Amino acid sequence: EAQVTQNPRYLITVTGKKLTVTCSQNMNHEYMSWYRQDPGLGLRQIYYSMNVEVTDKGDVPEGYKVSRKEKRNFPLILESPSPNQTSLYFCASSFKTGRTDTQYFGPGTRLTVL
Amino acid sequence: SQELEQSPQSLIVQEGKNLTINCTSSKTLYGLYWYKQKYGEGLIFLMMLQKGGEEKSHEKITAKLDEKKQQSSLHITASQPSHAGIYLCGADSLGNFNKFYFGSGTKLNVKP
């Protein structure tokens, strides 16, 4: 089944404890992206990747790191999480970079930073 | 940056009623996407519009993009409880087509 998977789905952690949220897609998509969703603010793009080893910042990259060493995986790293990073995170992928291509979303990771 | 404004922010309708959600862009749109999200879950792609004046339908949901490509509407006919959720419009950035923006969403509740 074609899908985008994220792990973990739920995570409660404490300030400063490094964490990684994994994202994997099995559709051979070139483009992958991370978003965070907050009440009243909608989804905002954190980072995106056009292909292996090619990543760039979205609108809210502060406090996050990403890497794209394999085409299928795009982990999101929070090296020193803070409470303002409590949010619902979504990973997405699409077949190609550029316009007019539909993104497919993972189920989301609900992160709470105490 | 691209800004997408959705209205209304929330909507409660009686089952069987029609409804419309609007999405207005601060800049000309190249591609406009509609997604649906069940509360706390992932996004499901509904439709993508690209051409001015384009209209697409899927089951009881119709989406339109105006001729100037700055406004889109999503219309649901004879709403059902299964239509409940958050509807989000999204668009590519004109300046950098690898960046993507979403509106803040419209929460829809359908009363049986």
PDB file of C-alpha atoms in Angstrom, chain B:
ATOM      1  CA  SER B   1       5.161  35.235   1.136  1.00  0.00           C
ATOM      2  CA  GLN B   2       1.968  33.673  -0.144  1.00  0.00           C
ATOM      3  CA  GLU B   3      -1.041  34.261   2.068  1.00  0.00           C
ATOM      4  CA  LEU B   4      -4.195  32.248   1.903  1.00  0.00           C
ATOM      5  CA  GLU B   5      -7.233  33.437   3.788  1.00  0.00           C
ATOM      6  CA  GLN B   6     -10.100  31.029   4.383  1.00  0.00           C
ATOM      7  CA  SER B   7     -13.629  31.860   5.358  1.00  0.00           C
ATOM      8  CA  PRO B   8     -15.543  31.084   7.366  1.00  0.00           C
ATOM      9  CA  GLN B   9     -13.252  29.840  10.128  1.00  0.00           C
ATOM     10  CA  SER B  10     -15.939  27.477  11.328  1.00  0.00           C
ATOM     11  CA  LEU B  11     -19.303  26.341  10.140  1.00  0.00           C
ATOM     12  CA  ILE B  12     -22.134  24.332  11.632  1.00  0.00           C
ATOM     13  CA  VAL B  13     -24.811  23.154   9.228  1.00  0.00           C
ATOM     14  CA  GLN B  14     -27.813  20.893   9.403  1.00  0.00           C
ATOM     15  CA  GLU B  15     -27.490  17.634   7.529  1.00  0.00           C
ATOM     16  CA  GLY B  16     -28.793  18.005   4.005  1.00  0.00           C
ATOM     17  CA  LYS B  17     -27.906  21.685   3.689  1.00  0.00           C
ATOM     18  CA  ASN B  18     -25.504  23.105   1.131  1.00  0.00           C
ATOM     19  CA  LEU B  19     -22.445  25.087   2.146  1.00  0.00           C
ATOM     20  CA  THR B  20     -19.551  27.014   0.636  1.00  0.00           C
ATOM     21  CA  ILE B  21     -16.006  27.586   1.888  1.00  0.00           C
ATOM     22  CA  ASN B  22     -13.833  30.275   0.357  1.00  0.00           C
ATOM     23  CA  CYS B  23     -10.098  30.617  -0.058  1.00  0.00           C
ATOM     24  CA  THR B  24      -8.591  33.933  -1.136  1.00  0.00           C
ATOM     25  CA  SER B  25      -5.000  34.466  -2.121  1.00  0.00           C
ATOM     26  CA  SER B  26      -2.936  37.636  -1.819  1.00  0.00           C
ATOM     27  CA  LYS B  27      -1.226  36.708  -5.103  1.00  0.00           C
ATOM     28  CA  THR B  28      -2.172  34.986  -8.327  1.00  0.00           C
ATOM     29  CA  LEU B  29      -2.335  31.270  -7.814  1.00  0.00           C
ATOM     30  CA  TYR B  30      -0.513  28.776  -9.963  1.00  0.00           C
ATOM     31  CA  GLY B  31      -2.087  25.721  -8.406  1.00  0.00           C
ATOM     32  CA  LEU B  32      -4.715  25.577  -5.675  1.00  0.00           C
ATOM     33  CA  TYR B  33      -5.248  22.429  -3.653  1.00  0.00           C
ATOM     34  CA  TRP B  34      -8.085  21.426  -1.380  1.00  0.00           C
ATOM     35  CA  TYR B  35      -7.513  18.978   1.446  1.00  0.00           C
ATOM     36  CA  LYS B  36      -9.751  17.550   4.124  1.00  0.00           C
ATOM     37  CA  GLN B  37      -8.554  16.662   7.598  1.00  0.00           C
ATOM     38  CA  LYS B  38     -10.463  14.678  10.153  1.00  0.00           C
ATOM     39  CA  TYR B  39      -9.792  16.103  13.587  1.00  0.00           C
ATOM     40  CA  GLY B  40      -6.247  15.262  14.689  1.00  0.00           C
ATOM     41  CA  GLU B  41      -5.565  13.075  11.667  1.00  0.00           C
ATOM     42  CA  GLY B  42      -3.713  13.350   8.398  1.00  0.00           C
ATOM     43  CA  LEU B  43      -4.760  15.318   5.344  1.00  0.00           C
ATOM     44  CA  ILE B  44      -6.659  13.752   2.479  1.00  0.00           C
ATOM     45  CA  PHE B  45      -6.292  15.284  -0.959  1.00  0.00           C
ATOM     46  CA  LEU B  46      -9.592  16.350  -2.513  1.00  0.00           C
ATOM     47  CA  MET B  47      -8.892  18.342  -5.659  1.00  0.00           C
ATOM     48  CA  MET B  48      -6.375  20.509  -7.442  1.00  0.00           C
ATOM     49  CA  LEU B  49      -7.254  23.453  -9.665  1.00  0.00           C
ATOM     50  CA  GLN B  50      -4.865  25.152 -12.011  1.00  0.00           C
ATOM     51  CA  LYS B  51      -6.665  26.989 -14.772  1.00  0.00           C
ATOM     52  CA  GLY B  52      -8.673  30.176 -14.371  1.00  0.00           C
ATOM     53  CA  GLY B  53     -12.371  29.335 -14.369  1.00  0.00           C
ATOM     54  CA  GLU B  54     -11.691  25.657 -13.743  1.00  0.00           C
ATOM     55  CA  GLU B  55     -14.257  23.612 -11.869  1.00  0.00           C
ATOM     56  CA  LYS B  56     -13.933  20.064 -10.572  1.00  0.00           C
ATOM     57  CA  SER B  57     -16.358  17.812  -8.778  1.00  0.00           C
ATOM     58  CA  HIS B  58     -16.045  14.660  -6.746  1.00  0.00           C
ATOM     59  CA  GLU B  59     -19.177  13.096  -5.359  1.00  0.00           C
ATOM     60  CA  LYS B  60     -20.983  15.996  -3.662  1.00  0.00           C
ATOM     61  CA  ILE B  61     -18.019  18.346  -3.479  1.00  0.00           C
ATOM     62  CA  THR B  62     -17.319  20.946  -6.151  1.00  0.00           C
ATOM     63  CA  ALA B  63     -14.320  23.241  -6.241  1.00  0.00           C
ATOM     64  CA  LYS B  64     -13.899  26.294  -8.461  1.00  0.00           C
ATOM     65  CA  LEU B  65     -11.048  28.646  -9.244  1.00  0.00           C
ATOM     66  CA  ASP B  66     -11.992  32.122 -10.409  1.00  0.00           C
ATOM     67  CA  GLU B  67     -10.823  33.588 -13.703  1.00  0.00           C
ATOM     68  CA  LYS B  68      -8.257  35.818 -12.033  1.00  0.00           C
ATOM     69  CA  LYS B  69      -6.878  32.806 -10.152  1.00  0.00           C
ATOM     70  CA  GLN B  70      -6.957  34.524  -6.792  1.00  0.00           C
ATOM     71  CA  GLN B  71     -10.000  32.964  -5.226  1.00  0.00           C
ATOM     72  CA  SER B  72     -11.310  29.448  -4.911  1.00  0.00           C
ATOM     73  CA  SER B  73     -14.507  28.085  -3.449  1.00  0.00           C
ATOM     74  CA  LEU B  74     -15.438  24.636  -2.201  1.00  0.00           C
ATOM     75  CA  HIS B  75     -19.109  23.793  -2.314  1.00  0.00           C
ATOM     76  CA  ILE B  76     -20.713  20.812  -0.623  1.00  0.00           C
ATOM     77  CA  THR B  77     -24.178  19.820  -1.725  1.00  0.00           C
ATOM     78  CA  ALA B  78     -26.574  18.054   0.636  1.00  0.00           C
ATOM     79  CA  SER B  79     -24.069  17.807   3.462  1.00  0.00           C
ATOM     80  CA  GLN B  80     -23.729  14.632   5.509  1.00  0.00           C
ATOM     81  CA  PRO B  81     -22.077  13.911   8.874  1.00  0.00           C
ATOM     82  CA  SER B  82     -19.244  12.241   6.945  1.00  0.00           C
ATOM     83  CA  HIS B  83     -18.349  15.660   5.514  1.00  0.00           C
ATOM     84  CA  ALA B  84     -17.388  16.942   8.951  1.00  0.00           C
ATOM     85  CA  GLY B  85     -13.763  17.893   9.433  1.00  0.00           C
ATOM     86  CA  ILE B  86     -11.329  20.650   8.645  1.00  0.00           C
ATOM     87  CA  TYR B  87     -11.035  21.833   5.068  1.00  0.00           C
ATOM     88  CA  LEU B  88      -7.752  23.394   4.049  1.00  0.00           C
ATOM     89  CA  CYS B  89      -6.725  25.148   0.904  1.00  0.00           C
ATOM     90  CA  GLY B  90      -3.075  25.118  -0.096  1.00  0.00           C
ATOM     91  CA  ALA B  91      -0.925  26.622  -2.820  1.00  0.00           C
ATOM     92  CA  ASP B  92       2.562  26.625  -4.240  1.00  0.00           C
ATOM     93  CA  SER B  93       4.650  29.697  -3.660  1.00  0.00           C
ATOM     94  CA  LEU B  94       4.976  31.894  -6.736  1.00  0.00           C
ATOM     95  CA  GLY B  95       8.551  32.804  -5.871  1.00  0.00           C
ATOM     96  CA  ASN B  96       9.761  29.330  -4.941  1.00  0.00           C
ATOM     97  CA  PHE B  97       7.683  26.476  -6.221  1.00  0.00           C
ATOM     98  CA  ASN B  98       9.148  24.104  -3.679  1.00  0.00           C
ATOM     99  CA  LYS B  99       7.527  26.030  -0.847  1.00  0.00           C
ATOM    100  CA  PHE B 100       3.912  25.416  -0.001  1.00  0.00           C
ATOM    101  CA  TYR B 101       1.378  27.421   1.962  1.00  0.00           C
ATOM    102  CA  PHE B 102      -1.893  26.540   3.607  1.00  0.00           C
ATOM    103  CA  GLY B 103      -4.853  28.569   4.697  1.00  0.00           C
ATOM    104  CA  SER B 104      -5.786  28.390   8.359  1.00  0.00           C
ATOM    105  CA  GLY B 105      -8.622  25.983   7.670  1.00  0.00           C
ATOM    106  CA  THR B 106     -12.402  25.843   8.012  1.00  0.00           C
ATOM    107  CA  LYS B 107     -13.896  23.594  10.669  1.00  0.00           C
ATOM    108  CA  LEU B 108     -17.107  22.026   9.485  1.00  0.00           C
ATOM    109  CA  ASN B 109     -19.631  20.321  11.732  1.00  0.00           C
ATOM    110  CA  VAL B 110     -22.713  18.691  10.254  1.00  0.00           C
ATOM    111  CA  LYS B 111     -25.597  18.147  12.641  1.00  0.00           C
ATOM    112  CA  PRO B 112     -27.630  14.991  12.029  1.00  0.00           C
TER     113      PRO B 112
END
